[in-house]
Coordinates of C-alpha atoms in Angstrom, one line a residue:
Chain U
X1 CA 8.1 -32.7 27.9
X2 CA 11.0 -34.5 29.4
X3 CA 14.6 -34.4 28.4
X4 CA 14.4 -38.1 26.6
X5 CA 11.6 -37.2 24.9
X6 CA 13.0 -33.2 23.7
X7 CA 16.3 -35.2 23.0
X8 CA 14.8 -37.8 20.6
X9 CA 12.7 -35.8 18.7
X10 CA 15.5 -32.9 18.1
X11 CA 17.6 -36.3 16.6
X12 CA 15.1 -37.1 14.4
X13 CA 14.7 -33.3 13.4
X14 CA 18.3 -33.1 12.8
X15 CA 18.6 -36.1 11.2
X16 CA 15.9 -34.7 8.6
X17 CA 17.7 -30.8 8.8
X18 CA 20.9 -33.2 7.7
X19 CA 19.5 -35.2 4.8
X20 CA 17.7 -32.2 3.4
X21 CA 20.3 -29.9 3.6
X22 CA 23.1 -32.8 1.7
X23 CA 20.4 -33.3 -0.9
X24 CA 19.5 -29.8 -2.0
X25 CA 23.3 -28.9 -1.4
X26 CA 22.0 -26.0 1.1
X27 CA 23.8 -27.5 4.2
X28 CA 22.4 -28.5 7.4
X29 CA 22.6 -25.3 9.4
X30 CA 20.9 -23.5 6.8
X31 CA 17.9 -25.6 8.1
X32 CA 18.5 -26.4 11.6
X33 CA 18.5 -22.7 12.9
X34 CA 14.9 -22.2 11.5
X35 CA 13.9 -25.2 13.2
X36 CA 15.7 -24.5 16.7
X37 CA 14.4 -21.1 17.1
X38 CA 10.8 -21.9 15.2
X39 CA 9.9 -25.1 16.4
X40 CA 12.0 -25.7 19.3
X41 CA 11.0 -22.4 20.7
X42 CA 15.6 -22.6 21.3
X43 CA 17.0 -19.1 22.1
X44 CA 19.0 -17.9 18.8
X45 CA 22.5 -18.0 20.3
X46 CA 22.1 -21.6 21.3
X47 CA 21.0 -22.5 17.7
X48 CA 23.6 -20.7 16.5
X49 CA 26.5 -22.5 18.9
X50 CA 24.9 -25.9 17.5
X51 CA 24.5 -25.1 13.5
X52 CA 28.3 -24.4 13.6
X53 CA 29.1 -27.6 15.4
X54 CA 27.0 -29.4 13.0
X55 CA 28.3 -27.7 9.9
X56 CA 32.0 -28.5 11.1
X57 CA 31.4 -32.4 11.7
X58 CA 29.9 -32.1 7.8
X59 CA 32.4 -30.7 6.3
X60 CA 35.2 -32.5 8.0
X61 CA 32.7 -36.0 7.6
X62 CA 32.7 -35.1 3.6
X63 CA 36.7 -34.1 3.1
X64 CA 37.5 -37.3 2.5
X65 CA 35.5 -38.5 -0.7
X66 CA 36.2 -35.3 -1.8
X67 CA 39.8 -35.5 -1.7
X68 CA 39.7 -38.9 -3.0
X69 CA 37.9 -37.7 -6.4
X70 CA 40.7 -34.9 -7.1
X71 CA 38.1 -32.5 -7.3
X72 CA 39.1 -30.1 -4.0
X73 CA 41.3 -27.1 -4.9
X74 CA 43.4 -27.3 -1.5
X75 CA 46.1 -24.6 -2.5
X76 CA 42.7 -22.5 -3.3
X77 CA 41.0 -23.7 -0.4
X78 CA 44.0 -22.7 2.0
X79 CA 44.3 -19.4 -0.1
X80 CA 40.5 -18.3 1.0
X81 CA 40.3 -19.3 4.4
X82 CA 42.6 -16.5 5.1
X83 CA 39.7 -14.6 3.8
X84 CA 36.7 -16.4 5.5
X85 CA 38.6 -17.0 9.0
X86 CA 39.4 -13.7 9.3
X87 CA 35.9 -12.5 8.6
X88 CA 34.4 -15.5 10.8
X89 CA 36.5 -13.7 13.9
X90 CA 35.0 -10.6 12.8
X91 CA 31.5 -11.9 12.5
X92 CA 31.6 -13.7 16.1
X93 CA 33.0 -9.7 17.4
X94 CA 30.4 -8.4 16.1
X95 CA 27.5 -10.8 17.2
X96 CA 28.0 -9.2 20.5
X97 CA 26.9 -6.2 19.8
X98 CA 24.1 -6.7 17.2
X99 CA 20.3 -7.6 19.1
X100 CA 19.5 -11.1 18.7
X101 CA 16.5 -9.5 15.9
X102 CA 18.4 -8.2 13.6
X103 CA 20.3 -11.3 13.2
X104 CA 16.9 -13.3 12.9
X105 CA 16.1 -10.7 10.2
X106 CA 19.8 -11.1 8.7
X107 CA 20.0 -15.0 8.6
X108 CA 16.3 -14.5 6.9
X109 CA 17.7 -12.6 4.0
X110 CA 20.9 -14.8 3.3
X111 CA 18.0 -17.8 3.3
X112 CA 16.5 -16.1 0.6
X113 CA 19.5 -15.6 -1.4
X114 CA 20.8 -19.2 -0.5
X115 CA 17.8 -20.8 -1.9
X116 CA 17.7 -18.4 -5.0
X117 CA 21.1 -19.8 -5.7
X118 CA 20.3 -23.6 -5.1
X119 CA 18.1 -23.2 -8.1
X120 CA 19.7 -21.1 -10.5
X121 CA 21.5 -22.5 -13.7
X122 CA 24.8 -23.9 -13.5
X123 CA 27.3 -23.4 -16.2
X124 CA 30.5 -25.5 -16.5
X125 CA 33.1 -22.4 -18.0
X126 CA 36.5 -23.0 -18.6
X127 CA 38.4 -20.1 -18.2
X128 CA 41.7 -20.6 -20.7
X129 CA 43.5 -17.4 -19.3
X130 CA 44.1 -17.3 -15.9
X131 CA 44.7 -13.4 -14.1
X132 CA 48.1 -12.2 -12.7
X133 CA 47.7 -13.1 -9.6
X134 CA 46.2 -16.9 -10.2
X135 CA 49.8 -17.6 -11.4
X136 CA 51.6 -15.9 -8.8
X137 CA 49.6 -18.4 -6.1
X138 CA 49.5 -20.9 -7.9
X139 CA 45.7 -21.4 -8.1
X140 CA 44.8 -22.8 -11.3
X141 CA 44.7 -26.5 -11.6
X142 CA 43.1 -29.4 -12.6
X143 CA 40.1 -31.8 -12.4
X144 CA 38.9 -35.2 -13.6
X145 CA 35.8 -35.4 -15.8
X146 CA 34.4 -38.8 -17.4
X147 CA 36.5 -37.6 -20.5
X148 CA 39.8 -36.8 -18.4
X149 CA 42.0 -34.2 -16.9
X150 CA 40.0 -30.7 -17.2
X151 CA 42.2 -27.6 -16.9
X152 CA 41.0 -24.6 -15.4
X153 CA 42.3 -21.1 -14.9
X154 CA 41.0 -18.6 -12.3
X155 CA 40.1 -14.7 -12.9
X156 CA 39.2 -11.7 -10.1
X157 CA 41.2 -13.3 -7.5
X158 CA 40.8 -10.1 -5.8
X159 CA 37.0 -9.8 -6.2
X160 CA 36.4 -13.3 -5.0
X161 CA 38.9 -13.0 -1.9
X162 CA 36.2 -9.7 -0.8
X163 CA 33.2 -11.9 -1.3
X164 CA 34.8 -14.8 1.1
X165 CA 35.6 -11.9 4.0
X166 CA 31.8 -11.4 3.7
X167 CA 31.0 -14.9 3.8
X168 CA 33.4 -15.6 6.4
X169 CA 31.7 -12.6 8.2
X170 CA 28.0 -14.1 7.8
X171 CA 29.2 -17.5 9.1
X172 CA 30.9 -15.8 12.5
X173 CA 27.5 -13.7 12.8
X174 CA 24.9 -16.9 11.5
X175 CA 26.5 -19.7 12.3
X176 CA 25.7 -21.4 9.2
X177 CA 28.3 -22.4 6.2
X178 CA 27.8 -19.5 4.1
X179 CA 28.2 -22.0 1.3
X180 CA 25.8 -19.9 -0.9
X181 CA 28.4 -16.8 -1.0
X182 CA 31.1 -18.9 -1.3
X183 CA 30.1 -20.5 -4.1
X184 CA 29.3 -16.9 -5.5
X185 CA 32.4 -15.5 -4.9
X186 CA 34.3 -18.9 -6.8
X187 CA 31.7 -19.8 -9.6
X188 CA 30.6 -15.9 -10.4
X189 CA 33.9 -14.1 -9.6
X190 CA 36.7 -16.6 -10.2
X191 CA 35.3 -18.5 -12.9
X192 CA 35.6 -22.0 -11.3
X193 CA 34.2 -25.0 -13.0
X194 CA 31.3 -25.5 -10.7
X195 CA 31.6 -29.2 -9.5
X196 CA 35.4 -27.5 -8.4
X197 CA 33.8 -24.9 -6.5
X198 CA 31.1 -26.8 -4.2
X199 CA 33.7 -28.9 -2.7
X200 CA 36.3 -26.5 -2.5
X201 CA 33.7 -24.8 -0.6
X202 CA 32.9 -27.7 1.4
X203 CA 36.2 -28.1 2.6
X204 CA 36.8 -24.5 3.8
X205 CA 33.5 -24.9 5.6
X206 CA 35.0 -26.5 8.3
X207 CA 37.7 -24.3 9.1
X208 CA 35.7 -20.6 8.7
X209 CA 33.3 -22.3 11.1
X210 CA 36.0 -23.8 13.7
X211 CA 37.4 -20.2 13.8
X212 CA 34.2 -18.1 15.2
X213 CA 33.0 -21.3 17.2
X214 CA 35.9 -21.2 19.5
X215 CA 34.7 -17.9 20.3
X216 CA 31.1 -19.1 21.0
X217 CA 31.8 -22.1 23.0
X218 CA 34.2 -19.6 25.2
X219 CA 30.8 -17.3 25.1
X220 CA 28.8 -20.4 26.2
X221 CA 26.5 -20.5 23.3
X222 CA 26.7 -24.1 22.9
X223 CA 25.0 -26.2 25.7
X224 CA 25.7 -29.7 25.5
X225 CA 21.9 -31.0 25.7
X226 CA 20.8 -29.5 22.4
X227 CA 24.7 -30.1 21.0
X228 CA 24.6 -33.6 21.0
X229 CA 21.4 -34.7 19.2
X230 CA 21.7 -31.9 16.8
X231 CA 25.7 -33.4 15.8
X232 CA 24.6 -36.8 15.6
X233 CA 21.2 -36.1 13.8
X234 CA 22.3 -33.6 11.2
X235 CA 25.5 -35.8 10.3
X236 CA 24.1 -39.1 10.1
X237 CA 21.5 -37.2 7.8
X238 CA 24.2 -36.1 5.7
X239 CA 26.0 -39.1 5.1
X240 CA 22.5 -40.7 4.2
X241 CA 22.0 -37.6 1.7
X242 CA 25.2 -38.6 0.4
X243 CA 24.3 -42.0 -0.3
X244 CA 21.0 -41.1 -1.9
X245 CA 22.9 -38.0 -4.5
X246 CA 24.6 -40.7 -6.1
X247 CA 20.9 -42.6 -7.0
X248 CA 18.9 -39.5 -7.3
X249 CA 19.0 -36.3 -9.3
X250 CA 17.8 -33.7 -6.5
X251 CA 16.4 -31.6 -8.6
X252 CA 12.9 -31.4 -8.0
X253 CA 13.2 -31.2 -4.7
X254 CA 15.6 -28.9 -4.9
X255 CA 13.0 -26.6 -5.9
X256 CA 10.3 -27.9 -3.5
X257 CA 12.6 -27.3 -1.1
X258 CA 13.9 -23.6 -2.2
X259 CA 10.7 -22.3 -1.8
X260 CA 9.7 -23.8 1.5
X261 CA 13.0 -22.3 2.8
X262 CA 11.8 -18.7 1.3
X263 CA 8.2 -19.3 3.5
X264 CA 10.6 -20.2 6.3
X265 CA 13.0 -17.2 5.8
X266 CA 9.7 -14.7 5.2
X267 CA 8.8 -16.1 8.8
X268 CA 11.9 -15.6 10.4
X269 CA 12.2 -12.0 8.9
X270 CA 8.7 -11.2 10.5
X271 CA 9.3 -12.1 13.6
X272 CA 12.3 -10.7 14.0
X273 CA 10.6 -7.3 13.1
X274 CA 8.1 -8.0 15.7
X275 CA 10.6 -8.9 18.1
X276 CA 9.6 -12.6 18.9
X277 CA 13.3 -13.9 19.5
Chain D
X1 CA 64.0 -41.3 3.5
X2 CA 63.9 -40.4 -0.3
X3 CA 60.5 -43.0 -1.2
X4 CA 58.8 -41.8 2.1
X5 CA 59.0 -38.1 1.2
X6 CA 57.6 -39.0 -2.2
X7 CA 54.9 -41.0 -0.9
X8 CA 54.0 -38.4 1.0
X9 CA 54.3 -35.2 -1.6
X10 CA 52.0 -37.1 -3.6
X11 CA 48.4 -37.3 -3.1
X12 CA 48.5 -39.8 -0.5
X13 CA 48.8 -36.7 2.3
X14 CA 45.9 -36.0 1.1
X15 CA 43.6 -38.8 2.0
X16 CA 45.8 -39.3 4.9
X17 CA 44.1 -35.9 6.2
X18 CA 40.7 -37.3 4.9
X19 CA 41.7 -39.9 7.0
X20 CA 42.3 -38.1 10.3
X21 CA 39.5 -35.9 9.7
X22 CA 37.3 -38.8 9.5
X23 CA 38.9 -40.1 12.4
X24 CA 38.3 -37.3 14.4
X25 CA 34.8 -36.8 13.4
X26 CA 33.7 -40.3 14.3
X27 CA 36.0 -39.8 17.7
X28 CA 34.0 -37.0 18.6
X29 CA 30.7 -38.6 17.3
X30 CA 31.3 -41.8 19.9
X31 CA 32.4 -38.9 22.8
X32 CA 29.3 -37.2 22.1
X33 CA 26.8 -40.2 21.7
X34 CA 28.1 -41.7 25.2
X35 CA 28.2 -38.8 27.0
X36 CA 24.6 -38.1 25.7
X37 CA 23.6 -41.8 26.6
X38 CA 24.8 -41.0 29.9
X39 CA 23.0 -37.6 30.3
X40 CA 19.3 -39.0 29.2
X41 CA 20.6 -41.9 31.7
X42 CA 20.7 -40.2 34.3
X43 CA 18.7 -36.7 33.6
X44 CA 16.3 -38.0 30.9
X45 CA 13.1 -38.2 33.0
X46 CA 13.4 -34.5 34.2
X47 CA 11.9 -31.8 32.4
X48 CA 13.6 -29.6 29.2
X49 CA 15.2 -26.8 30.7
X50 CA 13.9 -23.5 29.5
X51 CA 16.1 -23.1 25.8
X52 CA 14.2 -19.9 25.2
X53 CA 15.9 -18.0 27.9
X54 CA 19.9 -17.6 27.3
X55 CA 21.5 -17.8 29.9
X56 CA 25.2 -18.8 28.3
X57 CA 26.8 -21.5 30.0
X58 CA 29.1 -21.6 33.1
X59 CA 33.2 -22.2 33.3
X60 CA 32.5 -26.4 33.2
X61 CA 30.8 -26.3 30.1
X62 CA 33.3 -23.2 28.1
X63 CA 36.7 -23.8 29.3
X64 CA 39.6 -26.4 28.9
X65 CA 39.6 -27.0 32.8
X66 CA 36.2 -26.9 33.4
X67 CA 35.5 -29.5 30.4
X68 CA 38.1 -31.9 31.6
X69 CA 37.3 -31.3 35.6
X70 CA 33.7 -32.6 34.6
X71 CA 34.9 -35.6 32.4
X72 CA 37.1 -36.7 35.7
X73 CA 34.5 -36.6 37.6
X74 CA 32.3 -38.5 35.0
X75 CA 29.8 -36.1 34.5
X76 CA 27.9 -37.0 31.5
X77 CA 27.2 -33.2 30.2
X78 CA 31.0 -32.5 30.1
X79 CA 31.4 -35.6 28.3
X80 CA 29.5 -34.1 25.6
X81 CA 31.3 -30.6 25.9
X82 CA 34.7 -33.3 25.3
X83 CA 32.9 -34.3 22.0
X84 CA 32.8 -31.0 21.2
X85 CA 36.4 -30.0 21.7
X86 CA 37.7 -32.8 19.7
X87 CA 35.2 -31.6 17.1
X88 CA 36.8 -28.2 16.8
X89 CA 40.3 -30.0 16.8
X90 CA 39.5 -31.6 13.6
X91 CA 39.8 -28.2 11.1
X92 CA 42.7 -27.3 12.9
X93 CA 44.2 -30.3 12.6
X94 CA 43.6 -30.8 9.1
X95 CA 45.6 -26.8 8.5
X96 CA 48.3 -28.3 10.2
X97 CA 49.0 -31.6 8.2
X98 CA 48.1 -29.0 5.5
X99 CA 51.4 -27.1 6.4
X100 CA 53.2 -29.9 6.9
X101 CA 52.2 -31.2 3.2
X102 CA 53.3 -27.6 1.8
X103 CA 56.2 -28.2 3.6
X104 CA 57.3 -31.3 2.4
X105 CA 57.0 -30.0 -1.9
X106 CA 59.1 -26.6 -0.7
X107 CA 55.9 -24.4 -1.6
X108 CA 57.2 -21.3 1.0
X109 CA 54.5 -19.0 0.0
X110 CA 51.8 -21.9 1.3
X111 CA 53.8 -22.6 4.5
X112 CA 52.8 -18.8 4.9
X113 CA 49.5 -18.8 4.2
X114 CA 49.1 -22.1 6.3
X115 CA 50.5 -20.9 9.0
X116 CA 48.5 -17.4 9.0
X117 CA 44.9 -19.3 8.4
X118 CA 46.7 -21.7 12.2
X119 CA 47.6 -18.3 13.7
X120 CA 44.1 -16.5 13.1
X121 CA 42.0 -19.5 14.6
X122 CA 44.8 -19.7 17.2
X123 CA 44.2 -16.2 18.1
X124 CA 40.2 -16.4 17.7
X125 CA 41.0 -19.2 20.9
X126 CA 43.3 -17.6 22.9
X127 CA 42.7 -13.8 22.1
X128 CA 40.5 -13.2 25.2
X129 CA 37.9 -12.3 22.3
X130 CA 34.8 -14.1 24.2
X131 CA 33.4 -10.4 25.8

């Protein structure tokens, strides 16, 4: 195969990796390291250095509808990344000295749980008493619903800050957005109206990555060959996803697609065990 | 002075970091897309290097100098890497306007926490932590 030829399938893929992972709410990178290291036969590290590229141009490619809706907790958002930057730098130390297996195996378990989350229920709660500490940083806020301003009030600030090291940690290690934990750590721990916590998580996304991709690109984990189709695809993918969520209700496919990642994770997991990366 | 410092309190900082992050996004998009127009230009008929074998890149493709030495030169793979960089600018740029928002409503204890978030991802860069 020549370089034209790797280069515009791998767009196409991505492109697919990026609409998939917008519509099922899984992210791109979630998808795209599978398919590097599976398909594209693509050593795990440079997979990695390009899932982290492509889930920084989503995130910063989404902010701004976001933003515009009133729905992102910023003060939140800043709060956490103190929490998921510092575990992202700890995650991208670590990398170094774990064999390229046992994070195959690793990013196969966190598939698992990300597509056991994509299809669990979703409660709206509105928590009426906040914690200490929600006060004290000023975290609880506001959000606008099709029958107005929604108050909210957070619990566990603690609890959920732990969860977001670990997420940051997985993202530094993975490369991927983590966005599964994160919404864990907001929706189960803090009590976050849900619709609040997805784009709040979206938001830090960006930044958690940013912090353990410096590392990688210093490491030379990210060759520009496989970095630019994979950018290009997996965003233009996302902002078609976008489009289509506002037509569509996913949920179907969100299903469809939960368990194909599971098959996909069960396969990573095995051959990491028999030592195929 | 007074109507620009409201303007800006309110949520207008906001979209105006949408804004750059957009901006920057779409700048590193174009960077990327010509440099990789370039590279299949020029290297497309040659055959996929060997992906399954890391080898981690050399100093033209993983530091400032090397990145911009190539870009001089017009090398079409460090035009991509330049895509890249400005992609990892945008987060970083958006925790600074972020501070400078914070700044602007007196909110001290955020000013803190921006500035720590800035300092840890300045220090992931700069920290010598590549090894």
């Amino acid at each position: 195969m020549n370089i034209l030829i790797f280069s515009l399938i791998l767009l196409v893929s991505a492109y697919m990796a990026g609409l998939l992972g917008s519509l099922t709410g899984l992210g791109g990178g979630v998808i795209l390291i599978p398919l590097l290291t599976l398909i594209f036969h693509v050593d795990i590290r440079y997979a990695i250095g390009a899932a982290l590229l492509a889930s920084i141009a989503n995130s910063s490619g989404a902010a701004t509808s976001y933003i515009k809706e009133g729905i992102t907790n910023i003060r939140l958002g800043m709060f956490l990344e103190i929490a998921t930057t510092t575990g992202a730098v700890t995650g991208a130390l670590i990398a170094v000295f774990m064999p390229v297996n046992a994070i195959a195996i690793l990013l196969g378990v966190v598939l698992i749980f990300s597509a056991a989350m994509t299809i669990r229920k979703k409660h709206e709660h509105l928590e009426q008493t906040g914690s200490k500490l929600s006060y004290l940083l000023k975290l609880n806020s506001s959000y606008p619903t099709a029958t107005g301003e929604v108050n909210y009030k957070l619990k566990n600030v603690g609890g959920g800050f732990s969860i977001m090291l670990l997420a940051g940690v997985l993202s530094g290690l993975l490369g991927i957005g983590s966005g599964a934990l994160k919404v864990l750590a907001m929706d189960g721990a803090m009590r976050i109206p849900f619709k609040v916590s997805t784009t709040t998580s979206n938001f830090m996304i960006g930044v958690t990555a940013a912090a353990s991709a410096v590392v990688y690109l210093q490491r030379g984990y990210i060759e520009p060959g496989i970095a630019f189709p994979v950018v290009l695809g997996v965003l233009g993918g996302a902002f078609t996803g976008a489009r289509l969520l506002t037509m569509m209700n996913p949920q179907t496919l969100r299903i469809i697609f939960s368990v194909a990642i599971t098959f996909v994770a069960i396969e990573m997991i095995y051959n990491g065990f028999n030592h195929q990366f | 002075m007074k109507q620009i410092k409201k303007l800006l309190v309110d949520r207008d900082i906001e979209l105006f970091i949408g804004q750059v992050l957009r901006t920057g996004v779409i700048t590193a998009c174009s960077i990327a897309l010509v440099g990789g127009i370039l590279y299949l230009a020029q290297q497309g008929a040659a055959s996929v290097p060997d992906y399954a074998a890391f080898k981690g890149e050399g100093a033209e493709y993983t530091s400032f100098g090397g990145i911009f030495r190539g870009v001089a030169s017009g090398s079409a793979t460090e035009i991509i890497q330049l895509g890249v960089l400005v992609m990892l600018a945008t987060p970083l740029l958006r925790i600074f306007f972020s501070g400078i928002a914070f700044a602007m409503e007196r909110d001290k204890l955020y000013v803190m926490i921006t500035t720590l978030v800035l300092g840890i991802i300045l220090f992931s860069m700069f920290g010598g932590l590549k090894v």
